[in-house]
Amino acid sequence: MFLAPARLAWLDALRGPAALAVTMHHAGWTFLPGVWAEVDRRIDLGTWGVFVFFLVSGYIIPASLERRGDLRAFWTGRAFRLLPLLLAACGLALLLAYAGVLPLPPGLAERPWPVVALGNLTMSQELLNLPAVISVTWTLSYEMAFYLMCVALFSVRQAHRSAGVAVSLALTAVPLGLLLPKAVIGGRADLAAALLGLAVVAAVAVTALGRGRTRTVAALAGGLLGLALVVLGSRGGTWQGVIILATMFAGTAVHRAEQGAISWRAAGVAVAAVLGCGIFAKDDPAWAPAIVLAFGVFAGAYALRRRAFPRWLSYLGVISFSLYLLHPILLHVLPDLATFLLALVPLSMLTYHLIESPAQRLGRRLTRP
């Protein structure tokens, strides 16, 4: 069993509960809609969970990129970390859908399947307004945009400006959200979706395999593409989409302050700006408490980062990606909440050890100097 080093165990201790919060949000609406409506009226636990994930990604992804110092190794590591389980889960979901066990994802039959496949495999389907094979993968589209922007900043030696980027994104999210309340990239723009998906592939490939100025130009173009996709393609609205990006860069600012690259005052300003502009991004009384609690829990775990965390809690973080991807499938397969809860963790352990862990080991071998 692979666990994070002790200095990063607090991140795994955050991932596990975040994944379980998302699963309980969807399970509550599936099995106990009346009860869960009362919970969701006060705080959106699904939003809480995904914002914790975004903060964790913001903290760790740039650190991983800079530790490697190699863009090919970074993209290879990301591919072997995410794609094997994503492919397996999507394949299973489609098989069950065509067998009549699961409902076919909305809109899937109405769009060209090569374009849908391209969007889902590049993890940009949410921002291209394409159907998602697994509904919860919408968050991966924002992660992908963040990766592209981090690589761009790293390539032009501006990675240290994460606090300024977070503040700029937060402050521009409000006017952009008022100007663009809905996604500009339409749900029928097949050619545009295909071209933009191919542009994502090209940006990643050239950045990973290119050299010199070509690599830098591709990285910069990819970063601008990621930002543009969030601004123009966020189905929840531009305000929410840009705040998600700003949240990840706020997590990065915390890492920068910890390393001494920026002051804690700068990091605090970034966090305050994101929170101040983010709590009004959605007209839902459960939204603001969820975001505030996500930042608060992240801050609390950070303050305790040198303490020992229970191994079971850290292990939940290790298998959190499996928990996250498998639970929408299990919700349609299992008959009640008790069976769902009993099956989810063992099946997630199985997919982690059979799919995720071997793929990650292979990725590390391929990127070893």
XYZ file of N, CA and C in Angstrom, residues 116-273:
474
model
N -17.057 13.403 -28.761
C -17.324 13.120 -27.348
C -16.135 12.389 -26.724
N -15.585 11.405 -27.456
C -14.422 10.666 -26.952
C -13.227 11.585 -26.764
N -12.996 12.472 -27.726
C -11.879 13.419 -27.628
C -12.034 14.314 -26.404
N -13.245 14.828 -26.194
C -13.473 15.691 -25.042
C -13.250 14.980 -23.725
N -13.756 13.750 -23.612
C -13.615 13.018 -22.347
C -12.181 12.563 -22.107
N -11.469 12.160 -23.163
C -10.094 11.694 -22.984
C -9.131 12.838 -22.692
N -9.430 14.017 -23.196
C -8.605 15.187 -22.862
C -9.086 15.850 -21.576
N -10.123 15.288 -20.972
C -10.703 15.792 -19.722
C -11.174 17.238 -19.857
N -11.539 17.632 -21.060
C -11.990 19.007 -21.287
C -13.448 19.071 -21.703
N -14.184 17.963 -21.553
C -15.553 17.896 -22.063
C -16.461 18.942 -21.428
N -16.275 19.216 -20.152
C -17.136 20.195 -19.484
C -17.012 21.578 -20.113
N -15.784 21.956 -20.470
C -15.534 23.290 -21.012
C -15.781 23.360 -22.513
N -15.967 22.202 -23.154
C -16.322 22.160 -24.577
C -17.816 21.912 -24.779
N -18.537 21.885 -23.655
C -19.987 21.645 -23.687
C -20.321 20.328 -24.366
N -19.556 19.292 -24.015
C -19.788 17.943 -24.529
C -20.329 17.061 -23.412
N -21.078 16.020 -23.747
C -21.578 15.119 -22.709
C -20.426 14.415 -21.991
N -20.565 14.280 -20.682
C -19.596 13.535 -19.881
C -20.072 12.101 -19.723
N -19.193 11.147 -19.981
C -19.565 9.743 -19.795
C -19.865 9.472 -18.324
N -19.070 10.080 -17.429
C -19.310 10.003 -15.984
C -19.499 11.429 -15.487
N -20.613 11.695 -14.874
C -21.008 13.077 -14.588
C -19.990 13.850 -13.757
N -19.375 13.199 -12.776
C -18.507 13.933 -11.854
C -17.183 14.363 -12.479
N -16.900 13.914 -13.694
C -15.625 14.287 -14.311
C -15.596 15.737 -14.766
N -16.670 16.489 -14.530
C -16.636 17.920 -14.860
C -15.494 18.620 -14.123
N -15.171 18.158 -12.916
C -14.088 18.805 -12.154
C -12.732 18.613 -12.827
N -12.560 17.498 -13.546
C -11.274 17.243 -14.201
C -11.013 18.259 -15.313
N -12.062 18.825 -15.894
C -11.862 19.839 -16.928
C -11.193 21.080 -16.342
N -11.587 21.461 -15.142
C -10.952 22.609 -14.488
C -9.532 22.266 -14.048
N -9.340 21.027 -13.619
C -7.975 20.592 -13.286
C -7.081 20.685 -14.518
N -7.598 20.257 -15.658
C -6.814 20.299 -16.894
C -6.459 21.730 -17.268
N -7.419 22.643 -17.162
C -7.139 24.052 -17.446
C -6.070 24.580 -16.497
N -6.133 24.169 -15.244
C -5.125 24.585 -14.256
C -3.753 24.035 -14.616
N -3.681 22.765 -15.029
C -2.397 22.199 -15.443
C -1.791 23.016 -16.581
N -2.616 23.329 -17.573
C -2.126 24.081 -18.731
C -1.592 25.441 -18.301
N -2.282 26.102 -17.393
C -1.832 27.416 -16.945
C -0.566 27.318 -16.097
N -0.482 26.289 -15.247
C 0.732 26.099 -14.435
C 1.948 25.842 -15.324
N 1.783 25.017 -16.340
C 2.879 24.724 -17.260
C 3.309 25.990 -17.995
N 2.333 26.810 -18.393
C 2.654 28.061 -19.081
C 3.460 28.989 -18.172
N 3.020 29.161 -16.936
C 3.731 30.041 -16.006
C 5.134 29.507 -15.712
N 5.243 28.194 -15.570
C 6.556 27.573 -15.324
C 7.490 27.806 -16.515
N 6.962 27.693 -17.725
C 7.792 27.801 -18.927
C 8.333 29.211 -19.133
N 7.560 30.213 -18.729
C 8.025 31.597 -18.899
C 8.569 32.167 -17.591
N 8.860 31.291 -16.648
C 9.510 31.651 -15.381
C 8.698 32.656 -14.561
N 7.388 32.455 -14.551
C 6.515 33.327 -13.770
C 5.689 32.527 -12.757
N 6.151 31.333 -12.444
C 5.375 30.466 -11.557
C 5.231 31.056 -10.160
N 6.168 31.922 -9.766
C 6.124 32.493 -8.422
C 5.000 33.502 -8.250
N 4.318 33.868 -9.326
C 3.290 34.903 -9.265
C 1.893 34.345 -8.985
N 1.819 33.200 -8.346
C 0.530 32.543 -8.147
C -0.429 33.393 -7.309
N 0.069 34.117 -6.298
C -0.823 34.947 -5.489
C -1.436 36.051 -6.347
N -0.616 36.677 -7.171
C -1.132 37.712 -8.055
C -2.123 37.166 -9.063
N -1.850 35.959 -9.569
C -2.784 35.328 -10.509
C -4.117 35.043 -9.816
N -4.058 34.533 -8.575
C -5.291 34.238 -7.835
C -6.120 35.496 -7.628
N -5.463 36.586 -7.230
C -6.182 37.846 -6.998
C -6.766 38.371 -8.310
N -5.974 38.340 -9.375
C -6.450 38.832 -10.675
C -7.651 38.033 -11.161
N -7.571 36.714 -11.042
C -8.695 35.879 -11.462
C -9.939 36.164 -10.623
N -9.754 36.282 -9.309
C -10.899 36.523 -8.429
C -11.571 37.855 -8.755
N -10.776 38.900 -8.969
C -11.339 40.223 -9.219
C -11.997 40.324 -10.589
N -11.458 39.588 -11.570
C -12.067 39.627 -12.904
C -13.234 38.665 -13.031
N -13.349 37.712 -12.096
C -14.456 36.748 -12.166
C -15.808 37.445 -12.078
N -15.880 38.496 -11.277
C -17.169 39.161 -11.054
C -17.658 39.874 -12.324
N -16.865 40.791 -12.907
C -17.364 41.427 -14.137
C -17.530 40.453 -15.299
N -16.612 39.493 -15.406
C -16.764 38.495 -16.469
C -18.041 37.682 -16.283
N -18.335 37.346 -15.033
C -19.547 36.584 -14.761
C -20.803 37.356 -15.090
N -20.771 38.669 -14.859
C -21.932 39.489 -15.185
C -22.084 39.662 -16.692
N -20.948 39.707 -17.401
C -20.993 39.851 -18.858
C -21.323 38.535 -19.558
N -20.809 37.416 -18.990
C -20.981 36.101 -19.614
C -21.622 35.139 -18.612
N -22.897 35.302 -18.334
C -23.533 34.432 -17.332
C -23.686 32.989 -17.785
N -23.601 32.739 -19.101
C -23.722 31.379 -19.627
C -22.539 31.065 -20.534
N -22.332 29.784 -20.785
C -21.219 29.363 -21.637
C -21.395 29.887 -23.056
N -20.302 30.416 -23.613
C -20.322 30.897 -24.992
C -20.194 29.731 -25.968
N -19.400 28.722 -25.580
C -19.234 27.530 -26.419
C -20.522 26.719 -26.337
N -21.271 26.666 -27.430
C -22.599 26.073 -27.419
C -22.592 24.561 -27.407
N -23.749 24.007 -27.083
C -23.889 22.565 -26.997
C -24.035 21.866 -28.331
N -23.992 22.600 -29.439
C -24.093 21.982 -30.763
C -22.899 22.315 -31.639
N -21.894 22.948 -31.063
C -20.742 23.390 -31.851
C -19.736 22.250 -31.979
N -20.079 21.250 -32.802
C -19.232 20.059 -32.914
C -17.856 20.383 -33.489
N -17.800 21.198 -34.534
C -16.527 21.531 -35.154
C -15.644 22.309 -34.186
N -16.229 23.298 -33.512
C -15.458 24.081 -32.549
C -14.944 23.194 -31.421
N -15.794 22.286 -30.917
C -15.370 21.390 -29.835
C -14.228 20.486 -30.298
N -14.325 19.974 -31.529
C -13.271 19.101 -32.055
C -11.960 19.861 -32.203
N -12.020 21.062 -32.751
C -10.792 21.847 -32.961
C -10.154 22.244 -31.630
N -10.981 22.635 -30.677
C -10.434 23.022 -29.375
C -9.869 21.807 -28.632
N -10.540 20.657 -28.745
C -10.004 19.443 -28.133
C -8.670 19.051 -28.734
N -8.559 19.147 -30.066
C -7.286 18.855 -30.726
C -6.224 19.869 -30.333
N -6.629 21.115 -30.102
C -5.668 22.132 -29.658
C -5.109 21.786 -28.278
N -5.950 21.239 -27.404
C -5.464 20.801 -26.091
C -4.435 19.687 -26.256
N -4.755 18.705 -27.123
C -3.817 17.609 -27.375
C -2.498 18.149 -27.920
N -2.577 19.068 -28.879
C -1.366 19.624 -29.493
C -0.531 20.384 -28.463
N -1.187 21.169 -27.620
C -0.452 21.941 -26.615
C 0.297 21.022 -25.656
N -0.380 19.962 -25.217
C 0.273 19.020 -24.296
C 1.412 18.283 -24.994
N 1.168 17.791 -26.222
C 2.174 17.000 -26.932
C 3.423 17.826 -27.233
N 3.240 19.028 -27.753
C 4.407 19.851 -28.109
C 5.139 20.311 -26.858
N 4.386 20.624 -25.803
C 5.033 21.026 -24.555
C 5.847 19.879 -23.966
N 5.319 18.662 -24.082
C 6.026 17.504 -23.522
C 7.206 17.071 -24.372
N 7.072 17.174 -25.689
C 8.079 16.600 -26.581
C 8.956 17.638 -27.277
N 8.514 18.899 -27.301
C 9.259 19.926 -28.027
C 10.500 20.389 -27.286
N 11.195 21.312 -27.920
C 12.439 21.853 -27.359
C 12.443 23.371 -27.492
N 13.181 24.013 -26.610
C 13.486 25.413 -26.759
C 12.274 26.302 -26.908
N 12.368 27.221 -27.891
C 11.315 28.212 -28.078
C 10.001 27.570 -28.494
N 10.069 26.495 -29.258
C 8.831 25.817 -29.673
C 8.060 25.330 -28.468
N 8.772 24.736 -27.526
C 8.123 24.255 -26.307
C 7.524 25.425 -25.518
N 8.243 26.505 -25.395
C 7.763 27.655 -24.632
C 6.512 28.245 -25.268
N 6.530 28.387 -26.583
C 5.362 28.931 -27.285
C 4.156 28.012 -27.100
N 4.372 26.705 -27.218
C 3.269 25.757 -27.044
C 2.725 25.812 -25.625
N 3.619 25.923 -24.643
C 3.178 25.996 -23.245
C 2.370 27.259 -23.003
N 2.847 28.378 -23.524
C 2.124 29.634 -23.352
C 0.768 29.590 -24.050
N 0.738 29.035 -25.256
C -0.532 28.896 -25.976
C -1.487 27.985 -25.209
N -0.953 26.919 -24.632
C -1.793 26.017 -23.850
C -2.377 26.695 -22.624
N -1.574 27.520 -21.959
C -2.078 28.238 -20.792
C -3.185 29.204 -21.152
N -2.996 29.940 -22.245
C -4.038 30.863 -22.701
C -5.287 30.107 -23.137
N -5.083 28.931 -23.744
C -6.223 28.097 -24.152
C -7.002 27.629 -22.929
N -6.285 27.163 -21.897
C -6.960 26.722 -20.679
C -7.787 27.828 -20.050
N -7.214 29.036 -19.973
C -7.938 30.168 -19.407
C -9.158 30.508 -20.268
N -8.973 30.520 -21.590
C -10.079 30.857 -22.489
C -11.208 29.843 -22.379
N -10.871 28.569 -22.252
C -11.911 27.547 -22.132
C -12.739 27.744 -20.868
N -12.085 28.116 -19.774
C -12.826 28.357 -18.538
C -13.724 29.576 -18.675
N -13.195 30.646 -19.270
C -13.977 31.872 -19.416
C -15.168 31.659 -20.353
N -14.940 30.942 -21.449
C -15.977 30.823 -22.476
C -16.826 29.557 -22.353
N -16.340 28.558 -21.643
C -17.018 27.269 -21.667
C -17.593 26.779 -20.353
N -17.468 27.556 -19.266
C -17.960 27.084 -17.969
C -19.477 26.993 -17.972
N -19.989 25.777 -17.883
C -21.434 25.597 -17.961
C -22.156 26.144 -16.737
N -21.453 26.230 -15.618
C -22.058 26.820 -14.422
C -22.009 28.326 -14.423
N -21.436 28.916 -15.466
C -21.284 30.359 -15.535
C -19.830 30.751 -15.381
N -19.440 31.831 -16.035
C -18.043 32.261 -16.019
C -17.583 32.625 -14.616
N -18.448 33.242 -13.831
C -18.076 33.636 -12.471
C -17.625 32.416 -11.671
N -18.432 31.367 -11.682
C -18.068 30.158 -10.938
C -16.796 29.519 -11.492
N -16.703 29.447 -12.830
C -15.551 28.792 -13.431
C -14.248 29.489 -13.107
N -14.230 30.816 -13.210
C -12.995 31.552 -12.937
C -12.658 31.494 -11.451
N -13.677 31.473 -10.586
C -13.415 31.341 -9.147
C -12.787 29.986 -8.839
N -13.183 28.937 -9.558
C -12.554 27.624 -9.357
C -11.059 27.700 -9.672
N -10.714 28.333 -10.802
C -9.295 28.520 -11.129
C -8.593 29.334 -10.055
N -9.223 30.417 -9.626
C -8.628 31.269 -8.598
C -8.408 30.494 -7.306
N -9.334 29.594 -6.975
C -9.195 28.768 -5.771
C -7.941 27.912 -5.844
N -7.698 27.306 -7.000
C -6.505 26.475 -7.132
C -5.234 27.311 -6.992
N -5.231 28.498 -7.578
C -4.048 29.347 -7.443
C -3.901 29.879 -6.015
N -5.013 30.011 -5.287
C -4.916 30.364 -3.871
C -4.217 29.245 -3.093
N -4.545 27.987 -3.428
C -3.828 26.868 -2.816
C -2.343 26.912 -3.127
N -2.005 27.300 -4.363
C -0.600 27.428 -4.741
C 0.071 28.529 -3.934
N -0.645 29.638 -3.721
C -0.071 30.746 -2.955
C 0.303 30.305 -1.535
N -0.512 29.439 -0.941
C -0.182 28.906 0.391
C 1.126 28.137 0.330
N 1.294 27.311 -0.701
C 2.551 26.571 -0.866
C 3.728 27.519 -1.040
N 3.547 28.582 -1.841
C 4.636 29.548 -2.056
C 5.047 30.205 -0.740
N 4.032 30.571 0.061
C 4.342 31.210 1.342
C 5.066 30.240 2.272
N 4.654 28.998 2.265
C 5.323 27.994 3.099
C 6.788 27.836 2.707
N 7.075 27.912 1.411
C 8.441 27.764 0.925
C 9.254 29.051 1.048
N 8.611 30.149 1.434
C 9.318 31.416 1.573
C 9.459 32.193 0.282
N 8.787 31.732 -0.796
C 8.891 32.431 -2.074
C 8.087 33.723 -2.080
N 6.995 33.766 -1.317
C 6.206 34.986 -1.162
C 5.901 35.147 0.320
N 5.392 36.298 0.688
C 5.060 36.534 2.094
C 3.712 35.901 2.434
N 3.520 35.610 3.714
C 2.227 35.099 4.155
C 1.137 36.157 3.982
N 1.544 37.422 4.018
C 0.560 38.482 3.786
C 0.010 38.400 2.359
N 0.897 38.170 1.392
C 0.458 38.050 0.002
C -0.468 36.850 -0.173
N -0.106 35.727 0.455
C -0.959 34.541 0.371
C -2.311 34.803 1.019
N -2.310 35.503 2.156
C -3.563 35.823 2.830
C -4.457 36.723 1.998
N -3.851 37.695 1.308
C -4.626 38.570 0.429
C -5.252 37.754 -0.695
N -4.488 36.800 -1.253
C -5.013 35.954 -2.334
C -6.206 35.135 -1.857
N -6.070 34.516 -0.699
C -7.165 33.700 -0.156
C -8.386 34.574 0.124
N -8.168 35.745 0.730
C -9.285 36.633 1.059
C -9.990 37.121 -0.205
N -9.220 37.431 -1.250
C -9.829 37.905 -2.498
C -10.684 36.817 -3.136
